[in-house]
Amino acid sequence: MALNAQPATNGHADSLASSSSLSADINPPVTNGVNGQSLTTRVQVVNEDKEFSKDLGDHIERWGLHNAGFGYDVVAVFGSQSTGKSTLLNRLFGTTFDVMDESNRQQTTKGIWMCRAQNMNVMVMDVEGTDGRERGEDQDFERKSALFSLASSEVLLVNLWEHQVGLYQGANMGLLKTVFEVNLGLFGKRRLDEATRQRTLLLFVIRDHVGSTPLANLQKTLTLDLTKIWNGLSKPEGLEDCQLTDYFDLAFTTLSHKVLVPEKFETDVQSLRKRFTDRDDPNFVFKPAYHKRIPADGVAHYMESIWEQVQSNKDLDLPTQQELLAQFRCDELATLALEMFNTQAKSVRKPVEAGQVVEGLGGMMQSWKNESMARFDRDASRYHPGVYARKRADLVAQINSGLGPLFLGQLKNLHKFALSSFKKEVLAGIKGDGYDFGEVVLGATARNEGLFREGATEVLLPDTDWSYEEELQQLSHDISLIADQCRADETKKMVSNIERTIKKQMSESIEHSLNQATPDMWDNVLRTFKETLAKAEATYLGKATSFNCTEEENTTSLAILRKRAWQALRAKVDEQLTDLTFLAKLKSRFEEKFRYDKEGVPRVWKPDDDVDSVFRAARDELIPLFSKIQPKDRSLEFSLPSDSDDSTLTDEGEFDFEATLVVFTEAKQADLSTRFRRDADAYYVEAKRSMVSSIAQIPTWIYGVMVVLGWNEAMAVIRNPIYFLLLLMGLAGFYIVVQLNLSGPLYNVAKSVGNEVHRQASQRIREQFAEPPQPQLTRPMTNGTSDEYEPRRRQTDDSRSSLYPEKEL
Ligand SMILES: Nc1nc2c(ncn2[C@@H]2O[C@H](COP(=O)(O)OP(=O)(O)OP(=O)(O)O)[C@@H](O)[C@H]2O)c(=O)[nH]1
C-alpha cells in the first residue's frame, strides 16, 4: 500500500468542521503557500506494510518546523481501536486525522500518521489502535509502534474508556507493559543520572467519564495496575530496583461523554487543550525534561533510523541513535556550509591563479569562513555536543584546506609583486646623479619586504598553522640576488666612468711625452699612468663602500680597472703611433736632431763634420725608443697578471700583459725603418749638398783685391767735401728710414714707381717700333666644315703676297 499525504478534505473530518466549540480556539487551516497545501496536511509516517515515509522531511519543512531547532514538541496517542483517538486529537490540536464513519465502524487509522497541530509547534502522531481487529493476532506492529512512539514523543496520550479502567486487556495494560519493557530497552542500558535521564509523560485520558467514580479513584486504580506491571517486568542487570517514576511521569484526566453531554465534552476538551498550550498552566505537559533533544531539521532522519532499527528488530539504543543522527546531520550541514564557502571562494580563485594580488583577500577569506561556520553552528550545535565538536573541527580543517591554495597563491603573487616593485624602485633610484646605491637598495628592500609582510599578515588566518616565513626568506634571497646583479651593473658602470676619466686625464700628458720622444719618455708616460690609476683606484674604493661591495668584489673590480686603464694607455699609445703619425713624428724628430744643433740653431754642415755618424745616430735612436714600453727607472715599471679573470666584464679574449708592452714588433720596426730611411736619406743628401755650396763661396782674398782696387775712389769721396756731404746725407737718410721703420713702404713706393717707369718705357718703345695694324679680313662664305682652318691656311698663303701691302710698298 502506498504511503499517503492528504489534505484535510476528507468527509470524515466534518465532525471537526462542524464543531462550534473548537472554532473559537482553533482557527481554520491556514496555508503556507507551498503548493497551496495546508499547514495541517497530514502524512502517513509508517504505512500498513510497515514502510517508513520518505516525505516526512518535506512535510516538516512544509509545516514550517524545519528551522524550529528544539522549539517544537511531539505528542502521540495510544489506545484501542475506535476509542475516539483521532476525534480527540482533531479536537485538541486542530489536526485533520480521519475519523471513523459511525455507520461503518471500521478501523480508519492504519499505520502511523502525523500532522502539525494548528497554531502550535507540535507534531501529533495518530497511532493505529491496539487490539486491531483488522490485524488479528499481529502483535508485532503494536510493539513496534509503541517503541517508535516512545522513542520519538514527549507525551504519550493513553486513550481508554472509563469502563475499561481496572480491566487488563481493555485498559491496554498489555500495551503499557510493552511500553515499559521497550523503555527499559531504550534507556535502561545505561544508568543515567537524574539530569540526563530522558522521561516521558503518560497522560491517561479517560473517555466517557460519567462522574460516578471520581478521577482520583480511577487514577489510583490505574497507578496500582501500572506499578504492578512495572514490578512484574524482568529488568536488566543493574536496574533491578529502578522505579516506574524514574522513567515516566503519570498524569490522568477525564472527558465527559461526547454523545450524551456534548457541551460538557467540549468544555473538558478545552481545559485539556490548555495543558498543551498554556505554559503558565501548572499541568503544562511539554516540560523540557520530556524533550528528546532532536533538532527539528533532524526529526525526519531520526525517526526513519529509529523505525529501521525497530523494524529490523535490532536493539534500539537511543543515545547511540542520537549520536548517529548527529553524525548524519552534522555531515549534511557541513556539506552545505562547504558548498556555501566554495561558491564564495570561487570568485577569487581565478585572479589568484592568474597571478594577481587580491586586495583584502584575508578579510574576505575570514568572512567566508565565518559565514560558513555560522551556518553550520546554527543547526549543528543542537546535536550531540561531542559529534558536533568533532565535525566542526573537520569542517574548519576542510575550509582551511580550501583556503590554503588561496593563501599560498596570494603569497606567491605578493612575492612576485614585491620583487618587481623592488627592481623598479632600485632602477628609478639609481637614475641621475647624487644617489647612494647602498641606501637605495636598503630602502627598497625594507619597503618591499614590509609590503610583502603586510600582505601576508593580512591573508594569514588566525586558527591555522600557516606561515609566510619561508616565502619571506625566499623573497629576501631573490631581492639580494637582484641587488647583487644591480650592484654588479653599477660597479661596471662606475668602472667604465672611471676608465673614461683615466683616459681623459692621461691623454694630454701622454701625447706630450710621446711628442717629446726624450730618452725618459716612457718614464714620464708610466709616471702619469700610475698617478692617474692611483687616483682612480681611490675614487673606486670611495664609492664602493656605499655599494656594500664585498672584499672579493672590490679585488675583482680593481683588477678590471687596472686592466682597463692599461688598455686605455695602450690604445692611446697606438693612436699616437700609427704608421703615418709615427713616421711624421720620426721625421720631425729627425729634422730636429739632424738639422738643428743642441741650442736649436740650424746646423751648417762643414766639410769636417761627421755627417754620417750624426745621421745614423738620429735615425737609429728613435725606432728602438718607441718600440717597447720600457722606463729607464725600473721602479716605474708596471705589471699586470696576464690571466686576470674578468671575462664576465669584457668581451676580450686572453690577456697577455708582456705582449702589450711591445709597441712595434721586430718586423714592424724593420718596415718602419725602411719607410723612414727614404725621408731621412733626403735630409742626408741635402746636408751633403749644403756642405758643397758652403765650399763654393767667394774666397777671402777677393775681398783684399777689392780693397786695393777701390782705395783711390774711397779716398776721393772722403777728401771731396761735396761727395763727403752727399755721403753723410745718404747715411743720415738711411738712418732715419731704419729708425722710422719706413723701409717697407719705401720699398713698395720704389717698386711701384719702377713698375710704372718700366711699363711707360715699354709702351713708348713698342709705339716706336711697332708694325702698322693689320687690315680686317673678310671671312669667306663657306659651307664646308673646316672653317676654323680656313683663315690659317689663307693667312699662310697670303703671307707671301698681300697681307701687309704697305710694308711691301
Ligand atoms: N461514545 C463516544 N463516542 C465517541 C467519542 N469520541 C468519538 N466517538 C466516536 O467513536 C467513533 C470512533 O472514533 P475515532 O475517532 O475514529 O476513533 P479511533 O480510535 O480514532 O478509531 P481508529 O482510528 O479506527 O482506531 C466515531 O464514530 C466517533 O464519533 C466519545 O468521546 N464518546
Short mmCIF file of N, CA and C in Angstrom, two decimals, residues 504-653:
data_model
loop_
_atom_site.label_atom_id
_atom_site.label_comp_id
_atom_site.label_asym_id
_atom_site.label_seq_id
_atom_site.Cartn_x
_atom_site.Cartn_y
_atom_site.Cartn_z
N LYS A 504 90.78 60.55 -20.10
CA LYS A 504 90.82 62.00 -20.26
C LYS A 504 92.05 62.58 -19.58
N GLN A 505 92.26 62.08 -18.35
CA GLN A 505 93.35 62.65 -17.56
C GLN A 505 94.74 62.33 -18.15
N MET A 506 94.87 61.14 -18.70
CA MET A 506 96.18 60.72 -19.20
C MET A 506 96.50 61.31 -20.56
N SER A 507 95.44 61.50 -21.34
CA SER A 507 95.57 61.78 -22.76
C SER A 507 96.62 62.84 -23.10
N GLU A 508 96.44 64.02 -22.53
CA GLU A 508 97.29 65.14 -22.92
C GLU A 508 98.76 64.90 -22.54
N SER A 509 98.90 64.46 -21.30
CA SER A 509 100.24 64.25 -20.78
C SER A 509 101.00 63.20 -21.61
N ILE A 510 100.27 62.13 -21.97
CA ILE A 510 100.92 61.07 -22.74
C ILE A 510 101.27 61.57 -24.13
N GLU A 511 100.36 62.31 -24.72
CA GLU A 511 100.64 62.87 -26.06
C GLU A 511 101.91 63.70 -26.02
N HIS A 512 101.97 64.54 -24.97
CA HIS A 512 103.13 65.42 -24.83
C HIS A 512 104.42 64.61 -24.71
N SER A 513 104.35 63.59 -23.83
CA SER A 513 105.56 62.78 -23.60
C SER A 513 105.99 62.09 -24.88
N LEU A 514 105.02 61.57 -25.63
CA LEU A 514 105.37 60.85 -26.86
C LEU A 514 105.92 61.80 -27.91
N ASN A 515 105.40 63.04 -27.91
CA ASN A 515 105.90 64.01 -28.88
C ASN A 515 107.33 64.42 -28.57
N GLN A 516 107.60 64.51 -27.26
CA GLN A 516 108.94 64.90 -26.84
C GLN A 516 109.97 63.87 -27.27
N ALA A 517 109.56 62.61 -27.15
CA ALA A 517 110.42 61.49 -27.52
C ALA A 517 111.82 61.59 -26.91
N THR A 518 111.81 62.01 -25.66
CA THR A 518 113.09 62.07 -24.94
C THR A 518 113.46 60.66 -24.49
N PRO A 519 114.68 60.41 -24.11
CA PRO A 519 115.04 59.05 -23.67
C PRO A 519 114.20 58.58 -22.47
N ASP A 520 113.76 59.56 -21.61
CA ASP A 520 112.94 59.15 -20.46
C ASP A 520 111.44 59.27 -20.77
N MET A 521 111.12 59.16 -22.06
CA MET A 521 109.72 59.29 -22.50
C MET A 521 108.80 58.30 -21.76
N TRP A 522 109.21 57.02 -21.72
CA TRP A 522 108.34 56.02 -21.08
C TRP A 522 108.26 56.23 -19.58
N ASP A 523 109.33 56.78 -18.99
CA ASP A 523 109.27 57.08 -17.56
C ASP A 523 108.15 58.07 -17.29
N ASN A 524 108.11 59.11 -18.15
CA ASN A 524 107.06 60.14 -17.99
C ASN A 524 105.68 59.54 -18.19
N VAL A 525 105.59 58.72 -19.27
CA VAL A 525 104.29 58.13 -19.58
C VAL A 525 103.82 57.27 -18.41
N LEU A 526 104.67 56.41 -17.91
CA LEU A 526 104.27 55.48 -16.85
C LEU A 526 104.02 56.21 -15.54
N ARG A 527 104.76 57.28 -15.32
CA ARG A 527 104.54 58.05 -14.09
C ARG A 527 103.12 58.63 -14.12
N THR A 528 102.81 59.23 -15.25
CA THR A 528 101.47 59.81 -15.41
C THR A 528 100.40 58.71 -15.24
N PHE A 529 100.67 57.58 -15.87
CA PHE A 529 99.70 56.47 -15.81
C PHE A 529 99.48 56.01 -14.38
N LYS A 530 100.58 55.85 -13.66
CA LYS A 530 100.46 55.33 -12.30
C LYS A 530 99.75 56.32 -11.39
N GLU A 531 100.06 57.59 -11.58
CA GLU A 531 99.40 58.60 -10.74
C GLU A 531 97.89 58.61 -11.01
N THR A 532 97.55 58.57 -12.29
CA THR A 532 96.13 58.60 -12.66
C THR A 532 95.41 57.36 -12.14
N LEU A 533 96.07 56.22 -12.26
CA LEU A 533 95.47 54.96 -11.80
C LEU A 533 95.27 54.98 -10.29
N ALA A 534 96.24 55.50 -9.58
CA ALA A 534 96.13 55.55 -8.11
C ALA A 534 94.92 56.40 -7.73
N LYS A 535 94.75 57.52 -8.44
CA LYS A 535 93.61 58.39 -8.15
C LYS A 535 92.31 57.65 -8.44
N ALA A 536 92.30 56.94 -9.57
CA ALA A 536 91.09 56.21 -9.97
C ALA A 536 90.74 55.12 -8.98
N GLU A 537 91.76 54.44 -8.49
CA GLU A 537 91.50 53.37 -7.51
C GLU A 537 90.93 53.95 -6.23
N ALA A 538 91.46 55.10 -5.84
CA ALA A 538 90.96 55.75 -4.63
C ALA A 538 89.49 56.14 -4.83
N THR A 539 89.18 56.65 -6.03
CA THR A 539 87.79 57.03 -6.34
C THR A 539 86.89 55.81 -6.25
N TYR A 540 87.37 54.70 -6.84
CA TYR A 540 86.55 53.48 -6.83
C TYR A 540 86.28 53.02 -5.40
N LEU A 541 87.33 52.96 -4.62
CA LEU A 541 87.16 52.45 -3.25
C LEU A 541 86.24 53.35 -2.44
N GLY A 542 86.35 54.64 -2.71
CA GLY A 542 85.46 55.59 -2.03
C GLY A 542 84.01 55.29 -2.33
N LYS A 543 83.72 55.04 -3.59
CA LYS A 543 82.33 54.78 -3.99
C LYS A 543 81.88 53.39 -3.59
N ALA A 544 82.81 52.46 -3.65
CA ALA A 544 82.45 51.05 -3.41
C ALA A 544 81.92 50.83 -2.00
N THR A 545 82.33 51.67 -1.05
CA THR A 545 81.83 51.47 0.32
C THR A 545 80.32 51.67 0.38
N SER A 546 79.82 52.61 -0.43
CA SER A 546 78.37 52.83 -0.43
C SER A 546 77.63 51.71 -1.17
N PHE A 547 78.35 50.91 -1.92
CA PHE A 547 77.72 49.81 -2.67
C PHE A 547 77.62 48.54 -1.85
N ASN A 548 78.23 48.60 -0.66
CA ASN A 548 78.31 47.39 0.18
C ASN A 548 79.00 46.24 -0.56
N CYS A 549 80.01 46.61 -1.35
CA CYS A 549 80.71 45.57 -2.10
C CYS A 549 81.54 44.73 -1.14
N THR A 550 81.67 43.47 -1.47
CA THR A 550 82.50 42.60 -0.63
C THR A 550 83.96 42.80 -1.01
N GLU A 551 84.82 42.28 -0.16
CA GLU A 551 86.26 42.39 -0.39
C GLU A 551 86.61 41.77 -1.74
N GLU A 552 85.99 40.64 -1.98
CA GLU A 552 86.26 39.89 -3.21
C GLU A 552 85.85 40.70 -4.44
N GLU A 553 84.65 41.31 -4.33
CA GLU A 553 84.16 42.13 -5.46
C GLU A 553 85.09 43.30 -5.71
N ASN A 554 85.58 43.91 -4.62
CA ASN A 554 86.49 45.05 -4.78
C ASN A 554 87.76 44.62 -5.47
N THR A 555 88.28 43.47 -5.06
CA THR A 555 89.52 42.97 -5.66
C THR A 555 89.31 42.76 -7.15
N THR A 556 88.19 42.13 -7.50
CA THR A 556 87.91 41.86 -8.92
C THR A 556 87.76 43.17 -9.69
N SER A 557 86.99 44.10 -9.12
CA SER A 557 86.74 45.36 -9.83
C SER A 557 88.03 46.14 -10.02
N LEU A 558 88.89 46.15 -8.99
CA LEU A 558 90.15 46.88 -9.11
C LEU A 558 91.04 46.26 -10.18
N ALA A 559 91.02 44.93 -10.22
CA ALA A 559 91.81 44.24 -11.24
C ALA A 559 91.32 44.65 -12.63
N ILE A 560 89.99 44.72 -12.76
CA ILE A 560 89.42 45.12 -14.05
C ILE A 560 89.81 46.55 -14.38
N LEU A 561 89.72 47.39 -13.33
CA LEU A 561 90.04 48.81 -13.53
C LEU A 561 91.49 48.96 -14.00
N ARG A 562 92.40 48.23 -13.36
CA ARG A 562 93.82 48.31 -13.75
C ARG A 562 94.01 47.86 -15.19
N LYS A 563 93.34 46.80 -15.49
CA LYS A 563 93.50 46.27 -16.84
C LYS A 563 92.94 47.25 -17.87
N ARG A 564 91.74 47.79 -17.54
CA ARG A 564 91.14 48.74 -18.48
C ARG A 564 92.02 49.98 -18.66
N ALA A 565 92.58 50.44 -17.52
CA ALA A 565 93.43 51.63 -17.57
C ALA A 565 94.65 51.35 -18.45
N TRP A 566 95.19 50.16 -18.26
CA TRP A 566 96.36 49.80 -19.05
C TRP A 566 96.00 49.72 -20.54
N GLN A 567 94.85 49.15 -20.78
CA GLN A 567 94.41 49.05 -22.17
C GLN A 567 94.16 50.43 -22.77
N ALA A 568 93.66 51.34 -21.90
CA ALA A 568 93.43 52.71 -22.38
C ALA A 568 94.75 53.36 -22.74
N LEU A 569 95.74 53.10 -21.89
CA LEU A 569 97.07 53.65 -22.16
C LEU A 569 97.62 53.09 -23.48
N ARG A 570 97.44 51.80 -23.63
CA ARG A 570 97.95 51.17 -24.85
C ARG A 570 97.23 51.71 -26.09
N ALA A 571 95.92 51.93 -25.91
CA ALA A 571 95.14 52.46 -27.03
C ALA A 571 95.63 53.85 -27.40
N LYS A 572 95.94 54.62 -26.36
CA LYS A 572 96.44 55.98 -26.59
C LYS A 572 97.77 55.93 -27.32
N VAL A 573 98.62 55.01 -26.86
CA VAL A 573 99.94 54.86 -27.48
C VAL A 573 99.75 54.46 -28.95
N ASP A 574 98.87 53.49 -29.15
CA ASP A 574 98.62 53.04 -30.53
C ASP A 574 98.09 54.17 -31.40
N GLU A 575 97.19 54.98 -30.79
CA GLU A 575 96.60 56.10 -31.55
C GLU A 575 97.68 57.10 -31.94
N GLN A 576 98.61 57.33 -31.00
CA GLN A 576 99.69 58.29 -31.24
C GLN A 576 100.76 57.73 -32.16
N LEU A 577 100.81 56.42 -32.24
CA LEU A 577 101.89 55.82 -33.01
C LEU A 577 101.39 55.01 -34.20
N THR A 578 100.40 55.52 -34.88
CA THR A 578 100.01 54.86 -36.13
C THR A 578 101.16 55.06 -37.11
N ASP A 579 101.20 54.30 -38.15
CA ASP A 579 102.35 54.35 -39.08
C ASP A 579 102.63 55.77 -39.55
N LEU A 580 101.56 56.44 -40.00
CA LEU A 580 101.76 57.77 -40.58
C LEU A 580 102.22 58.77 -39.53
N THR A 581 101.47 58.70 -38.36
CA THR A 581 101.82 59.63 -37.29
C THR A 581 103.24 59.39 -36.83
N PHE A 582 103.56 58.12 -36.69
CA PHE A 582 104.89 57.81 -36.19
C PHE A 582 105.96 58.24 -37.19
N LEU A 583 105.69 58.03 -38.48
CA LEU A 583 106.68 58.44 -39.49
C LEU A 583 106.85 59.96 -39.48
N ALA A 584 105.70 60.66 -39.31
CA ALA A 584 105.76 62.12 -39.26
C ALA A 584 106.56 62.55 -38.03
N LYS A 585 106.24 61.84 -36.92
CA LYS A 585 106.94 62.15 -35.67
C LYS A 585 108.44 61.91 -35.84
N LEU A 586 108.77 60.81 -36.47
CA LEU A 586 110.17 60.47 -36.70
C LEU A 586 110.85 61.55 -37.55
N LYS A 587 110.08 61.97 -38.55
CA LYS A 587 110.64 62.95 -39.49
C LYS A 587 110.97 64.25 -38.77
N SER A 588 109.95 64.71 -38.00
CA SER A 588 110.17 66.00 -37.34
C SER A 588 111.27 65.86 -36.29
N ARG A 589 111.23 64.72 -35.61
CA ARG A 589 112.23 64.49 -34.57
C ARG A 589 113.63 64.39 -35.21
N PHE A 590 113.69 63.73 -36.35
CA PHE A 590 114.95 63.56 -37.06
C PHE A 590 115.45 64.91 -37.56
N GLU A 591 114.50 65.67 -38.09
CA GLU A 591 114.84 67.00 -38.58
C GLU A 591 115.46 67.82 -37.47
N GLU A 592 114.74 67.71 -36.34
CA GLU A 592 115.16 68.46 -35.17
C GLU A 592 116.59 68.07 -34.79
N LYS A 593 116.83 66.81 -34.82
CA LYS A 593 118.12 66.31 -34.38
C LYS A 593 119.21 66.54 -35.42
N PHE A 594 118.84 66.40 -36.68
CA PHE A 594 119.83 66.40 -37.74
C PHE A 594 120.08 67.80 -38.29
N ARG A 595 119.01 68.59 -38.31
CA ARG A 595 119.17 69.90 -38.95
C ARG A 595 119.44 71.01 -37.97
N TYR A 596 119.13 70.77 -36.67
CA TYR A 596 119.39 71.80 -35.67
C TYR A 596 120.34 71.25 -34.64
N ASP A 597 121.13 72.16 -34.10
CA ASP A 597 122.05 71.67 -33.07
C ASP A 597 121.35 71.68 -31.72
N LYS A 598 122.15 71.44 -30.66
CA LYS A 598 121.54 71.29 -29.33
C LYS A 598 120.84 72.56 -28.87
N GLU A 599 121.30 73.73 -29.34
CA GLU A 599 120.68 75.00 -28.94
C GLU A 599 119.51 75.36 -29.84
N GLY A 600 119.22 74.54 -30.79
CA GLY A 600 118.09 74.77 -31.69
C GLY A 600 118.46 75.67 -32.85
N VAL A 601 119.76 75.91 -33.06
CA VAL A 601 120.21 76.77 -34.17
C VAL A 601 120.41 75.87 -35.39
N PRO A 602 119.97 76.33 -36.59
CA PRO A 602 120.15 75.49 -37.77
C PRO A 602 121.63 75.15 -37.97
N ARG A 603 121.78 73.88 -38.22
CA ARG A 603 123.15 73.38 -38.40
C ARG A 603 123.66 73.74 -39.80
N VAL A 604 124.93 74.25 -39.87
CA VAL A 604 125.57 74.43 -41.17
C VAL A 604 126.70 73.41 -41.20
N TRP A 605 126.40 72.45 -42.05
CA TRP A 605 127.38 71.36 -42.11
C TRP A 605 128.67 71.83 -42.74
N LYS A 606 129.74 71.50 -42.07
CA LYS A 606 131.07 71.89 -42.57
C LYS A 606 131.77 70.64 -43.07
N PRO A 607 132.70 70.85 -43.94
CA PRO A 607 133.32 69.69 -44.56
C PRO A 607 133.93 68.72 -43.55
N ASP A 608 134.33 69.28 -42.38
CA ASP A 608 134.97 68.36 -41.45
C ASP A 608 133.98 67.74 -40.45
N ASP A 609 132.65 68.10 -40.56
CA ASP A 609 131.64 67.49 -39.67
C ASP A 609 131.42 66.03 -40.08
N ASP A 610 131.13 65.19 -39.00
CA ASP A 610 130.89 63.77 -39.29
C ASP A 610 129.39 63.56 -39.50
N VAL A 611 128.95 63.93 -40.69
CA VAL A 611 127.52 63.86 -41.03
C VAL A 611 127.00 62.43 -40.90
N ASP A 612 127.77 61.52 -41.33
CA ASP A 612 127.30 60.12 -41.37
C ASP A 612 126.94 59.59 -39.99
N SER A 613 127.82 59.86 -39.02
CA SER A 613 127.52 59.28 -37.70
C SER A 613 126.34 59.98 -37.03
N VAL A 614 126.25 61.32 -37.23
CA VAL A 614 125.11 62.04 -36.66
C VAL A 614 123.82 61.53 -37.31
N PHE A 615 123.89 61.31 -38.62
CA PHE A 615 122.70 60.83 -39.34
C PHE A 615 122.28 59.44 -38.81
N ARG A 616 123.24 58.59 -38.66
CA ARG A 616 122.92 57.23 -38.19
C ARG A 616 122.34 57.25 -36.77
N ALA A 617 122.97 58.12 -35.95
CA ALA A 617 122.50 58.19 -34.55
C ALA A 617 121.05 58.67 -34.50
N ALA A 618 120.80 59.72 -35.30
CA ALA A 618 119.43 60.27 -35.30
C ALA A 618 118.44 59.25 -35.83
N ARG A 619 118.86 58.54 -36.85
CA ARG A 619 117.94 57.59 -37.48
C ARG A 619 117.70 56.36 -36.59
N ASP A 620 118.69 55.86 -35.97
CA ASP A 620 118.56 54.58 -35.28
C ASP A 620 118.16 54.71 -33.81
N GLU A 621 118.13 55.93 -33.33
CA GLU A 621 117.82 56.11 -31.90
C GLU A 621 116.32 56.05 -31.65
N LEU A 622 115.53 56.57 -32.58
CA LEU A 622 114.10 56.75 -32.31
C LEU A 622 113.28 55.46 -32.36
N ILE A 623 113.50 54.66 -33.38
CA ILE A 623 112.65 53.46 -33.51
C ILE A 623 112.80 52.54 -32.32
N PRO A 624 113.99 52.22 -31.83
CA PRO A 624 114.07 51.36 -30.64
C PRO A 624 113.43 52.00 -29.41
N LEU A 625 113.53 53.34 -29.31
CA LEU A 625 112.94 54.02 -28.16
C LEU A 625 111.43 53.77 -28.10
N PHE A 626 110.79 53.87 -29.26
CA PHE A 626 109.33 53.74 -29.28
C PHE A 626 108.85 52.29 -29.30
N SER A 627 109.72 51.38 -29.67
CA SER A 627 109.22 50.02 -29.93
C SER A 627 108.79 49.24 -28.70
N LYS A 628 109.21 49.63 -27.49
CA LYS A 628 108.79 48.90 -26.29
C LYS A 628 108.62 49.86 -25.13
N ILE A 629 107.55 49.61 -24.36
CA ILE A 629 107.31 50.46 -23.19
C ILE A 629 108.27 50.01 -22.12
N GLN A 630 109.31 50.79 -21.98
CA GLN A 630 110.37 50.36 -21.08
C GLN A 630 110.97 51.60 -20.42
N PRO A 631 110.62 51.82 -19.15
CA PRO A 631 111.16 53.02 -18.50
C PRO A 631 112.62 52.82 -18.14
N LYS A 632 113.30 53.92 -18.01
CA LYS A 632 114.71 53.84 -17.60
C LYS A 632 114.76 53.49 -16.12
N ASP A 633 113.86 54.14 -15.39
CA ASP A 633 113.78 53.90 -13.96
C ASP A 633 112.95 52.64 -13.72
N ARG A 634 113.60 51.59 -13.22
CA ARG A 634 112.91 50.31 -13.09
C ARG A 634 111.73 50.37 -12.11
N SER A 635 111.81 51.35 -11.18
CA SER A 635 110.72 51.43 -10.19
C SER A 635 109.41 51.87 -10.83
N LEU A 636 109.52 52.44 -12.03
CA LEU A 636 108.30 52.89 -12.70
C LEU A 636 107.64 51.80 -13.54
N GLU A 637 108.30 50.67 -13.56
CA GLU A 637 107.72 49.58 -14.36
C GLU A 637 106.35 49.20 -13.82
N PHE A 638 105.50 48.81 -14.71
CA PHE A 638 104.13 48.43 -14.31
C PHE A 638 103.87 47.02 -14.81
N SER A 639 103.14 46.28 -14.00
CA SER A 639 102.84 44.93 -14.49
C SER A 639 101.43 44.52 -14.08
N LEU A 640 100.86 43.62 -14.84
CA LEU A 640 99.51 43.10 -14.57
C LEU A 640 99.56 41.60 -14.71
N PRO A 641 98.75 40.89 -13.93
CA PRO A 641 98.70 39.44 -14.15
C PRO A 641 98.08 39.17 -15.51
N SER A 642 98.73 38.31 -16.27
CA SER A 642 98.25 38.09 -17.64
C SER A 642 96.94 37.34 -17.71
N ASP A 643 96.64 36.55 -16.67
CA ASP A 643 95.45 35.69 -16.76
C ASP A 643 94.31 36.24 -15.92
N SER A 644 94.19 37.55 -15.73
CA SER A 644 93.12 38.09 -14.88
C SER A 644 91.77 37.68 -15.44
N ASP A 645 90.95 37.13 -14.50
CA ASP A 645 89.69 36.53 -14.94
C ASP A 645 88.58 37.56 -14.88
N ASP A 646 88.41 38.28 -15.93
CA ASP A 646 87.33 39.27 -15.96
C ASP A 646 86.51 39.08 -17.22
N SER A 647 86.44 37.85 -17.66
CA SER A 647 85.73 37.58 -18.91
C SER A 647 84.27 37.98 -18.84
N THR A 648 83.75 38.06 -17.60
CA THR A 648 82.33 38.44 -17.49
C THR A 648 82.13 39.91 -17.81
N LEU A 649 83.19 40.69 -17.65
CA LEU A 649 83.02 42.12 -17.84
C LEU A 649 83.59 42.64 -19.16
N THR A 650 84.46 41.89 -19.75
CA THR A 650 84.98 42.33 -21.05
C THR A 650 84.77 41.23 -22.07
N ASP A 651 84.73 41.68 -23.30
CA ASP A 651 84.50 40.71 -24.36
C ASP A 651 85.80 40.19 -24.95
N GLU A 652 86.90 40.63 -24.35
CA GLU A 652 88.18 40.26 -24.95
C GLU A 652 88.56 38.82 -24.65
N GLY A 653 89.51 38.37 -25.44
CA GLY A 653 90.00 37.02 -25.24
C GLY A 653 91.05 37.03 -24.16
#
